[in-house]
Amino acid sequence: MAVPVGNALFGDNYLSHAKGWKSWLFTLDHKRIGVMYLVSILASFLLGGVFALLIRMELWTPQRTIMDANTYNQMFTLHGAAMIFLFIIPGIPAALGNFVLPLMLGAKDVAFPRLNLLSYYLWVAGAVLALVSIVTGAVDTGWTFYTPYSTTTNTSVISMTLGAFILGFSSIFTGLNFIVSIHKLRPPTMTWFKMPLFLWGLYGTAIIQILATPVLGITLLLLIAERALGVGIFDPALGGDPVLFQHFFWFYSHPAVYIMILPAMGVISELVSTFSHRHIFGYRFIAMSSIAIAVISFLVWGHHMFVSGQSNLASLIFSILTFLVAIPSAVKVFNWVATMYKGEVELATPMLYALSFLFLFGIGGLTGLFLGALATDVHLTDTYFVVAHFHYTMFGGTAIAFFGGLFYWWPKITGRMYREAWAKLGAFLIFIGFNTTFLAQFIMGAQGMPRRYYNYLPEFAPYHKVSTIGAFILAIGFVIAAGVLLHSLFAGEPAPANPWGAATLEWQTTSPPPHDNFETQPIPGDPYDVDRWVFDREAGGYVLAPSGAAGGRV
């Protein structure tokens, strides 16, 4: 099989195949839709990041610093809503998944291209409604929309929750598309256990998206009906039960944690194998642990409600189930470390993000033990310890993996290489800034600092100042990372087809890929047989080694 070794940046590719804004707005090409998601999601990340910096600036002093209490409540609500619903949940599946999934399958597109475009525009509609709610009266309930806050506040709860409802449809359609694509578009020789692990992560995610997201949609509709029509569902004043809202909300939102983390784990599997230049260790265990996490994620929502009045027996059962979900997660971590063991680890930028993920997600997982245990959870509930744990799991896990995947597939997406030294500096500052921001929050949370408070006792001020300094270091790291990627668009070296030596199919087409993805249909093999690839100085990247020859790199 002939494998492209060159760059297609100046020839026909998916970016140049059609011209004009209509060719983008009405495109059915999964790659262009993935790029549109990527731009939109990164804009949302910027918005949520600005809100985060404003929050940290306000918390620099124990009293008012830059905003009043109501504005502060709105800021942390909007920060959470933008980051969760507009960035982290759709980030990896909709942006990176859309671009990579058909390429990894050796297919021309996803199973339902028109549904794919509809999913994007539903995301846009939901995002616009969320922005409208900011302008007309920013919500101050927290991103969870807990009742009775959300049933009694005068802010724009209806438009914000309607936006989240529409975003849910976008998520469901994307999940449906991915499941059908994996079932129907896999080539005959790509059996389930010859499928890249990133696709296993997307598959497990899609199952959760389809089964859990409707519950959130119905819950938000009930909330809207209660506010608009006065129907008593969650509001005690109308005969409703606010705890019922928490049951419904967390039945979706805890599986949603795995909607965020499962594709991130898939990205890490690709990065660890590629940059260890070694076959992934324990392939089947990693693949099946994705499905195990997806199943168990439906059984643990009650651990968010240990102090909400549920029965002691229910709390005990949810506590036990919570510890159970740690097993498949630990299986993945063990196999990633085993892959690196005796591997030829290359500290390229994507691998730095993968190593950061292992460290940060490890802390997030281990601190979760304190929140899963009944005795310690009661003390730590609603403190900054929970805030830090959540950010180590979601940001240290999902967001860090997202940026690792972005730097990994950037040459394939754009056809351009970036400057490694500056990209590594950005990754380093992000790691330092993140730990400076949130390690301090573990300490003050354990000492009793409640989360979401506008004013606080003076003894917590040093921790808040350290956390705020860390947030600005984190922001500088992201500015550098963004500058590196933007610079590469205009001055980056043309990327070879396979700059990293990976063995999955997306690296067997030109960078960027042609409109139909492959000039000749690729033949799937072992997706982690990296020894077949050898570095070619003339091509500037990796090419298939001649038959019988060993692969390697310079």
Coordinates of C-alpha atoms in Angstrom, one line a residue:
M1 CA 0.0 0.0 0.0
A2 CA 1.3 3.4 -0.9
V3 CA 1.3 5.7 2.0
P4 CA 1.4 9.5 1.4
V5 CA 4.6 11.0 2.9
G6 CA 4.2 14.6 1.8
N7 CA 2.3 17.7 2.7
A8 CA -0.9 18.6 0.9
L9 CA -1.1 22.1 2.2
F10 CA -0.6 23.7 -1.2
G11 CA -2.6 21.2 -3.2
D12 CA -6.1 20.0 -3.0
N13 CA -7.2 19.3 0.6
Y14 CA -10.3 19.7 2.7
L15 CA -9.5 23.3 3.5
S16 CA -9.0 24.3 -0.2
H17 CA -11.5 21.9 -1.9
A18 CA -14.3 24.5 -1.9
K19 CA -14.1 28.3 -1.5
G20 CA -16.4 30.9 0.2
W21 CA -18.3 31.2 3.4
K22 CA -21.2 29.1 2.2
S23 CA -18.9 26.2 1.6
W24 CA -18.2 26.3 5.4
L25 CA -21.7 27.1 6.7
F26 CA -23.4 24.3 4.7
T27 CA -20.6 21.8 4.6
L28 CA -21.2 18.2 5.3
D29 CA -17.5 17.4 5.6
H30 CA -16.9 16.0 9.1
K31 CA -13.4 17.7 9.1
R32 CA -14.8 21.2 8.5
I33 CA -17.6 20.6 11.0
G34 CA -14.9 19.5 13.5
V35 CA -12.9 22.7 12.8
M36 CA -16.1 24.9 13.3
Y37 CA -16.7 23.1 16.6
L38 CA -13.1 23.7 17.6
V39 CA -13.2 27.4 17.0
S40 CA -16.5 27.8 18.7
I41 CA -15.5 25.7 21.7
L42 CA -12.2 27.5 22.1
A43 CA -14.1 30.8 22.1
S44 CA -16.3 29.5 24.9
F45 CA -13.2 28.4 26.8
L46 CA -11.9 32.0 26.5
L47 CA -15.2 33.3 27.8
G48 CA -15.2 30.9 30.8
G49 CA -11.6 31.7 31.5
V50 CA -12.2 35.4 31.7
F51 CA -15.0 34.8 34.2
A52 CA -12.6 32.6 36.2
L53 CA -10.0 35.4 36.4
L54 CA -12.6 37.9 37.5
I55 CA -13.7 35.5 40.3
R56 CA -10.1 35.1 41.4
M57 CA -9.5 38.8 41.3
E58 CA -12.5 39.4 43.5
L59 CA -11.3 36.8 46.0
W60 CA -7.9 38.6 46.4
T61 CA -9.2 40.2 49.6
P62 CA -11.7 39.0 52.2
Q63 CA -14.1 41.9 51.4
R64 CA -15.2 43.5 48.2
T65 CA -12.3 43.9 45.7
I66 CA -13.7 44.6 42.2
M67 CA -17.4 43.6 42.1
D68 CA -20.5 43.3 44.4
A69 CA -21.9 40.1 45.8
N70 CA -24.7 39.7 43.1
T71 CA -22.2 40.1 40.3
Y72 CA -19.9 37.6 41.9
N73 CA -22.7 35.1 42.1
Q74 CA -23.4 35.6 38.4
M75 CA -19.7 35.3 37.5
F76 CA -19.2 31.9 39.1
T77 CA -22.4 30.6 37.6
L78 CA -21.5 31.8 34.1
H79 CA -17.9 30.4 34.5
G80 CA -19.3 27.0 35.4
A81 CA -22.0 27.0 32.8
A82 CA -19.7 28.1 30.0
M83 CA -16.9 25.7 30.9
I84 CA -19.2 22.6 31.5
F85 CA -21.9 22.9 28.8
L86 CA -20.0 24.8 26.1
F87 CA -16.4 23.6 26.5
I88 CA -15.7 20.4 28.4
I89 CA -18.7 18.2 27.5
P90 CA -18.5 18.9 23.7
G91 CA -14.8 19.6 23.6
I92 CA -13.2 16.3 22.7
P93 CA -16.1 14.4 21.1
A94 CA -17.5 17.2 19.0
A95 CA -14.3 18.9 17.9
L96 CA -11.5 16.3 18.0
G97 CA -13.8 13.3 17.6
N98 CA -15.6 14.7 14.6
F99 CA -12.3 15.3 12.9
V100 CA -10.6 12.1 13.7
L101 CA -13.2 9.4 14.0
P102 CA -13.9 8.8 10.3
L103 CA -10.2 9.0 9.5
M104 CA -9.4 6.4 12.2
L105 CA -12.0 4.1 10.6
G106 CA -10.7 4.7 7.1
A107 CA -14.1 6.1 6.1
K108 CA -15.1 9.1 4.1
D109 CA -17.4 10.7 6.7
V110 CA -19.6 9.9 9.7
A111 CA -22.8 7.8 9.1
F112 CA -25.1 10.8 9.1
P113 CA -23.3 13.9 7.7
R114 CA -26.5 16.1 7.7
L115 CA -27.3 15.2 11.3
N116 CA -23.7 16.1 12.1
L117 CA -24.2 19.6 10.8
L118 CA -27.5 19.9 12.6
S119 CA -25.8 18.9 15.8
Y120 CA -23.4 21.8 15.3
Y121 CA -26.1 24.4 14.7
L122 CA -28.0 23.1 17.7
W123 CA -24.9 23.7 19.8
V124 CA -24.7 27.2 18.3
A125 CA -28.4 27.9 19.1
G126 CA -27.9 26.7 22.7
A127 CA -24.8 28.8 23.1
V128 CA -26.6 31.9 21.8
L129 CA -29.5 31.4 24.2
A130 CA -27.0 31.1 27.0
L131 CA -25.3 34.4 25.9
V132 CA -28.7 36.1 25.7
S133 CA -29.4 35.1 29.3
I134 CA -26.2 36.8 30.3
V135 CA -27.2 40.0 28.7
T136 CA -30.8 39.9 29.9
G137 CA -30.1 38.9 33.5
A138 CA -27.2 36.6 34.2
V139 CA -28.1 33.5 36.3
D140 CA -26.8 33.4 39.8
T141 CA -27.8 29.9 40.9
G142 CA -24.5 28.0 40.2
W143 CA -24.1 25.9 37.1
T144 CA -26.2 23.1 38.8
F145 CA -29.4 25.2 38.8
Y146 CA -30.3 23.8 42.2
T147 CA -33.8 24.4 43.5
P148 CA -35.0 26.4 45.3
Y149 CA -32.4 28.9 44.1
S150 CA -33.5 28.4 40.5
T151 CA -37.2 28.6 41.3
T152 CA -37.0 31.8 43.3
T153 CA -34.3 34.0 41.6
N154 CA -35.3 36.8 39.3
T155 CA -32.5 36.1 36.8
S156 CA -32.9 34.5 33.4
V157 CA -33.2 30.9 34.5
I158 CA -35.6 30.0 31.7
S159 CA -33.5 31.1 28.8
M160 CA -30.3 29.7 30.3
T161 CA -31.9 26.2 31.0
L162 CA -33.5 26.3 27.6
G163 CA -30.1 26.8 26.1
A164 CA -28.8 23.8 28.1
F165 CA -31.8 21.8 26.9
I166 CA -30.9 22.5 23.2
L167 CA -27.2 21.7 23.9
G168 CA -28.4 18.3 25.2
F169 CA -30.0 17.5 21.8
S170 CA -26.7 18.4 20.1
S171 CA -24.9 16.0 22.4
I172 CA -27.5 13.2 21.8
F173 CA -27.3 13.5 18.0
T174 CA -23.5 13.5 18.1
G175 CA -23.5 10.3 20.2
L176 CA -26.0 8.6 17.9
N177 CA -23.9 9.5 14.9
F178 CA -20.7 8.1 16.5
I179 CA -22.3 4.8 17.5
V180 CA -23.8 4.1 14.1
S181 CA -20.5 5.2 12.4
I182 CA -18.4 2.8 14.5
H183 CA -20.9 -0.1 13.9
K184 CA -21.5 0.4 10.2
L185 CA -18.4 2.1 8.8
R186 CA -15.6 0.0 10.3
P187 CA -13.8 -1.8 7.5
P188 CA -14.3 -5.6 7.6
T189 CA -10.7 -6.2 8.7
M190 CA -11.0 -3.8 11.7
T191 CA -12.6 -6.0 14.3
W192 CA -13.6 -4.5 17.7
F193 CA -10.3 -5.3 19.2
K194 CA -8.3 -3.8 16.3
M195 CA -10.1 -0.5 16.8
P196 CA -8.1 2.5 18.2
L197 CA -8.6 3.1 21.9
F198 CA -9.7 6.7 21.2
L199 CA -12.7 5.2 19.4
W200 CA -13.5 2.9 22.3
G201 CA -13.5 6.1 24.5
L202 CA -15.9 7.8 22.0
Y203 CA -18.1 4.7 21.9
G204 CA -18.5 4.5 25.7
T205 CA -19.1 8.3 25.7
A206 CA -21.8 8.0 23.1
I207 CA -23.7 5.4 25.1
I208 CA -23.8 7.7 28.1
Q209 CA -24.8 10.7 25.9
I210 CA -27.8 8.8 24.5
L211 CA -29.0 7.2 27.7
A212 CA -28.4 9.9 30.3
T213 CA -28.8 13.3 28.5
P214 CA -32.6 12.9 28.0
V215 CA -33.0 12.8 31.8
L216 CA -31.3 16.2 32.1
G217 CA -33.5 17.5 29.3
I218 CA -36.7 16.4 31.0
T219 CA -35.5 17.8 34.3
L220 CA -34.8 21.2 32.8
L221 CA -38.2 21.2 31.0
L222 CA -39.9 20.5 34.3
L223 CA -38.0 23.4 35.9
I224 CA -39.0 25.7 33.0
A225 CA -42.7 24.5 33.4
E226 CA -42.5 25.2 37.2
R227 CA -41.2 28.8 36.7
A228 CA -43.5 29.6 33.7
L229 CA -46.7 27.9 34.7
G230 CA -46.4 27.6 38.5
V231 CA -46.6 23.8 38.5
G232 CA -45.4 22.4 41.8
I233 CA -42.6 20.0 41.0
F234 CA -39.5 21.1 42.9
D235 CA -40.6 24.2 44.8
P236 CA -41.7 23.4 48.4
A237 CA -44.0 26.5 48.3
L238 CA -45.9 24.8 45.5
G239 CA -45.9 21.3 47.1
G240 CA -42.7 20.2 45.2
D241 CA -39.6 18.5 46.4
P242 CA -36.2 20.2 45.8
V243 CA -34.3 17.0 46.6
L244 CA -36.1 15.4 43.6
F245 CA -34.3 17.9 41.4
Q246 CA -30.9 16.8 42.8
H247 CA -31.7 13.1 42.0
F248 CA -32.7 14.0 38.4
F249 CA -29.8 16.4 37.9
W250 CA -27.1 14.0 39.2
F251 CA -28.5 11.0 37.5
Y252 CA -27.4 12.8 34.3
S253 CA -24.5 14.9 35.6
H254 CA -22.5 12.2 37.2
P255 CA -22.5 10.1 34.0
A256 CA -21.7 13.5 32.3
V257 CA -18.5 13.5 34.3
Y258 CA -17.6 10.4 32.3
I259 CA -18.9 12.0 29.0
M260 CA -16.1 14.4 29.7
I261 CA -13.4 12.0 30.9
L262 CA -13.8 8.9 28.8
P263 CA -12.8 10.5 25.5
A264 CA -10.0 12.2 27.4
M265 CA -8.7 8.8 28.4
G266 CA -8.9 7.7 24.8
V267 CA -6.7 10.6 23.8
I268 CA -4.2 9.7 26.5
S269 CA -4.0 6.1 25.2
E270 CA -3.1 7.4 21.8
L271 CA -0.5 9.8 23.2
V272 CA 1.2 7.4 25.6
S273 CA 1.7 4.7 22.9
T274 CA 2.8 7.1 20.2
F275 CA 5.3 9.0 22.3
S276 CA 6.6 5.9 24.1
H277 CA 7.2 4.4 20.7
R278 CA 5.8 1.2 22.1
H279 CA 2.8 -0.9 21.6
I280 CA 0.0 -0.1 24.1
F281 CA 0.1 -2.4 27.1
G282 CA -3.1 -4.2 28.0
Y283 CA -5.2 -3.1 25.0
R284 CA -8.2 -5.2 25.9
F285 CA -8.2 -4.2 29.5
I286 CA -8.2 -0.5 28.5
A287 CA -10.9 -1.0 26.0
M288 CA -13.2 -2.9 28.3
S289 CA -12.6 -0.6 31.2
S290 CA -14.1 2.2 29.0
I291 CA -17.3 0.2 28.8
A292 CA -17.2 -0.7 32.5
I293 CA -16.8 3.0 33.5
A294 CA -19.8 3.9 31.2
V295 CA -22.0 1.3 33.0
I296 CA -20.9 2.0 36.6
S297 CA -21.3 5.8 36.0
F298 CA -25.1 5.3 36.0
L299 CA -25.0 3.9 39.6
V300 CA -23.2 6.5 41.6
W301 CA -25.2 9.7 41.4
G302 CA -26.2 9.5 45.1
H303 CA -22.7 10.3 46.3
H304 CA -23.4 13.9 45.5
M305 CA -26.3 13.8 48.1
F306 CA -24.8 12.3 51.2
V307 CA -26.0 15.4 53.2
S308 CA -29.2 16.0 51.3
G309 CA -31.4 13.8 53.5
Q310 CA -31.3 10.5 51.6
S311 CA -31.5 7.4 53.8
N312 CA -28.4 6.0 55.5
L313 CA -28.7 2.7 53.6
A314 CA -28.8 4.6 50.3
S315 CA -25.7 6.6 51.3
L316 CA -23.9 3.4 52.2
I317 CA -24.7 1.7 48.9
F318 CA -23.7 4.8 46.8
S319 CA -20.5 5.1 48.8
I320 CA -19.6 1.4 48.0
L321 CA -20.5 1.9 44.3
T322 CA -18.3 5.0 44.2
F323 CA -15.3 3.1 45.2
L324 CA -16.1 0.5 42.5
V325 CA -15.7 3.0 39.7
A326 CA -12.1 3.6 40.7
I327 CA -11.2 0.0 39.6
P328 CA -11.5 0.5 35.8
S329 CA -9.9 3.9 36.0
A330 CA -7.0 2.4 37.9
V331 CA -6.7 -0.3 35.2
K332 CA -6.2 2.4 32.6
V333 CA -3.6 4.2 34.6
F334 CA -1.7 1.0 35.3
N335 CA -1.6 0.1 31.6
W336 CA -0.5 3.6 30.5
V337 CA 2.4 3.4 33.0
A338 CA 3.3 -0.1 31.9
T339 CA 3.3 1.1 28.3
M340 CA 5.9 3.8 29.2
Y341 CA 8.0 1.3 31.1
K342 CA 10.9 0.3 28.9
G343 CA 9.5 2.5 26.2
E344 CA 11.5 5.1 24.4
V345 CA 9.6 8.1 25.9
E346 CA 9.8 11.2 23.7
L347 CA 8.9 14.4 25.7
A348 CA 7.2 16.2 22.8
T349 CA 4.5 18.7 23.7
P350 CA 1.5 16.3 23.4
M351 CA 3.4 13.9 25.7
L352 CA 3.9 16.6 28.3
Y353 CA 0.2 17.1 28.4
A354 CA -0.3 13.3 28.7
L355 CA 2.2 13.2 31.7
S356 CA 0.4 16.2 33.2
F357 CA -2.9 14.3 32.9
L358 CA -1.5 11.3 34.7
F359 CA -0.3 13.5 37.6
L360 CA -3.3 15.7 37.8
F361 CA -6.0 13.1 37.2
G362 CA -4.2 10.9 39.8
I363 CA -4.6 13.6 42.4
G364 CA -8.2 14.2 41.3
G365 CA -9.0 10.5 41.6
L366 CA -7.2 10.0 45.0
T367 CA -8.9 13.0 46.6
G368 CA -12.2 11.6 45.4
L369 CA -11.7 8.8 48.0
F370 CA -12.2 11.3 50.7
L371 CA -15.5 12.5 49.1
G372 CA -16.7 8.9 48.5
A373 CA -16.2 7.9 52.2
L374 CA -19.2 8.9 54.3
A375 CA -17.2 10.0 57.4
T376 CA -14.9 12.5 55.6
D377 CA -17.5 13.7 53.0
V378 CA -19.7 15.2 55.6
H379 CA -16.8 17.4 56.8
L380 CA -15.7 18.3 53.2
T381 CA -19.1 18.9 51.6
D382 CA -19.5 22.4 50.1
T383 CA -16.0 23.4 50.9
Y384 CA -13.1 24.4 48.6
F385 CA -11.8 20.8 48.8
V386 CA -14.7 19.9 46.5
V387 CA -13.8 22.7 44.1
A388 CA -10.2 21.6 44.0
H389 CA -11.1 17.9 43.5
F390 CA -13.6 18.8 40.7
H391 CA -11.0 20.9 38.9
Y392 CA -8.3 18.3 39.2
T393 CA -10.7 15.7 37.7
M394 CA -12.3 17.8 35.0
F395 CA -9.7 20.4 34.1
G396 CA -6.6 18.4 35.1
G397 CA -8.2 15.4 33.3
T398 CA -10.4 16.4 30.4
A399 CA -9.1 19.9 29.5
I400 CA -5.5 18.9 29.8
A401 CA -6.2 15.8 27.6
F402 CA -8.1 18.0 25.1
F403 CA -5.0 20.3 24.7
G404 CA -2.8 17.3 24.4
G405 CA -5.0 16.0 21.7
L406 CA -5.1 19.4 20.0
F407 CA -1.3 19.6 19.8
Y408 CA -1.2 16.0 18.7
W409 CA -3.6 16.3 15.8
W410 CA -2.9 20.0 15.0
P411 CA -0.4 19.1 12.2
K412 CA -3.1 16.8 10.7
I413 CA -5.8 19.4 11.0
T414 CA -3.9 22.4 9.7
G415 CA -1.0 20.9 7.7
R416 CA 1.4 23.1 9.8
M417 CA 3.9 22.2 12.5
Y418 CA 4.3 24.5 15.5
R419 CA 7.4 25.6 17.5
E420 CA 8.1 22.9 20.0
A421 CA 10.1 25.0 22.5
W422 CA 7.4 27.6 22.9
A423 CA 4.7 24.9 23.0
K424 CA 6.6 23.1 25.8
L425 CA 6.9 26.4 27.7
G426 CA 3.1 26.9 27.5
A427 CA 2.5 23.3 28.7
F428 CA 4.9 23.8 31.6
L429 CA 3.3 27.1 32.8
I430 CA -0.2 25.6 32.5
F431 CA 1.0 22.7 34.8
I432 CA 2.6 25.0 37.3
G433 CA -0.2 27.5 37.2
F434 CA -2.9 24.9 37.7
N435 CA -1.2 23.3 40.7
T436 CA -0.6 26.7 42.3
T437 CA -4.2 27.6 41.8
F438 CA -5.9 24.4 43.2
L439 CA -3.5 22.8 45.7
A440 CA -4.1 25.8 47.9
Q441 CA -7.8 25.2 47.6
F442 CA -7.4 21.7 49.0
I443 CA -5.8 23.1 52.1
M444 CA -8.3 25.8 52.8
G445 CA -11.2 23.5 52.0
A446 CA -9.9 20.9 54.5
Q447 CA -9.7 23.8 57.1
G448 CA -13.4 24.6 56.5
M449 CA -13.4 27.4 53.8
P450 CA -16.9 27.1 52.2
R451 CA -17.1 27.3 48.4
R452 CA -19.0 30.1 46.6
Y453 CA -18.7 32.6 49.5
Y454 CA -18.2 36.2 48.5
N455 CA -16.6 37.3 51.8
Y456 CA -14.4 35.1 53.9
L457 CA -12.5 35.0 57.2
P458 CA -9.1 36.8 57.0
E459 CA -7.1 33.6 57.9
F460 CA -8.0 32.2 54.5
A461 CA -6.6 35.3 52.6
P462 CA -3.1 33.8 52.0
Y463 CA -4.5 30.7 50.4
H464 CA -6.8 32.9 48.1
K465 CA -3.9 35.1 47.1
V466 CA -1.7 32.1 46.2
S467 CA -4.7 30.6 44.2
T468 CA -5.2 33.9 42.4
I469 CA -1.5 34.2 41.5
G470 CA -1.7 30.6 40.1
A471 CA -4.7 31.5 38.0
F472 CA -2.7 34.3 36.3
I473 CA 0.2 31.9 35.7
L474 CA -2.3 29.5 34.2
A475 CA -3.6 32.3 31.9
I476 CA -0.1 33.2 30.8
G477 CA 0.5 29.5 29.8
F478 CA -2.7 29.5 27.8
V479 CA -1.8 32.7 26.0
I480 CA 1.5 31.3 25.0
A481 CA -0.1 28.0 23.8
A482 CA -2.6 30.0 21.8
G483 CA 0.1 32.2 20.4
V484 CA 2.1 29.1 19.3
L485 CA -0.8 27.6 17.4
L486 CA -1.8 30.9 15.8
H487 CA 1.8 31.5 14.8
S488 CA 2.0 28.1 13.2
L489 CA -1.0 28.9 10.9
F490 CA 1.0 31.7 9.2
A491 CA 4.6 30.7 9.6
G492 CA 4.7 27.0 10.6
E493 CA 6.7 24.5 8.6
P494 CA 4.5 22.2 6.4
A495 CA 3.6 19.1 8.3
P496 CA 4.4 15.6 7.0
A497 CA 1.7 13.0 6.8
N498 CA 3.0 11.3 10.0
P499 CA 5.2 13.5 12.1
W500 CA 5.0 11.4 15.3
G501 CA 5.4 7.8 14.1
A502 CA 1.8 6.8 15.1
A503 CA 0.2 3.7 13.5
T504 CA -3.5 4.6 13.4
L505 CA -5.1 5.3 10.0
E506 CA -5.4 9.1 10.2
W507 CA -1.6 9.3 9.8
Q508 CA -1.8 7.4 6.6
T509 CA -3.2 10.3 4.6
T510 CA -1.7 13.6 3.7
S511 CA -1.6 16.6 6.1
P512 CA -4.2 18.1 5.8
P513 CA -6.3 15.3 4.4
P514 CA -8.0 15.5 1.1
H515 CA -11.8 16.1 0.9
D516 CA -12.6 12.3 0.8
N517 CA -9.9 11.6 3.5
F518 CA -7.9 9.0 1.5
E519 CA -6.6 8.9 -2.0
T520 CA -6.5 5.1 -1.8
Q521 CA -8.5 3.0 0.7
P522 CA -6.1 2.2 3.7
I523 CA -5.9 -1.4 5.0
P524 CA -6.3 -1.4 8.8
G525 CA -3.7 -3.3 10.8
D526 CA -2.7 -3.3 14.4
P527 CA -3.3 0.4 15.4
Y528 CA -0.4 0.3 17.9
D529 CA 2.2 -1.5 15.8
V530 CA 4.5 1.5 15.8
D531 CA 7.5 -0.6 15.0
R532 CA 6.4 -0.7 11.4
W533 CA 7.2 3.0 11.0
V534 CA 10.6 4.5 10.4
F535 CA 11.8 8.1 10.3
D536 CA 12.5 9.4 6.8
R537 CA 14.7 12.5 6.8
E538 CA 13.7 13.4 3.3
A539 CA 10.0 13.3 4.1
G540 CA 10.5 15.0 7.5
G541 CA 8.3 12.4 9.1
Y542 CA 7.6 8.7 9.5
V543 CA 7.0 6.3 6.6
L544 CA 6.2 2.6 6.6
A545 CA 9.3 0.5 7.0
P546 CA 10.2 -1.8 4.0
S547 CA 9.0 -5.3 4.6
G548 CA 11.2 -7.1 7.0
A549 CA 13.0 -4.0 8.2
A550 CA 12.6 -2.7 11.8
G551 CA 11.1 0.7 12.5
G552 CA 12.7 3.5 14.5
R553 CA 13.4 7.2 14.8
V554 CA 16.3 9.6 14.8

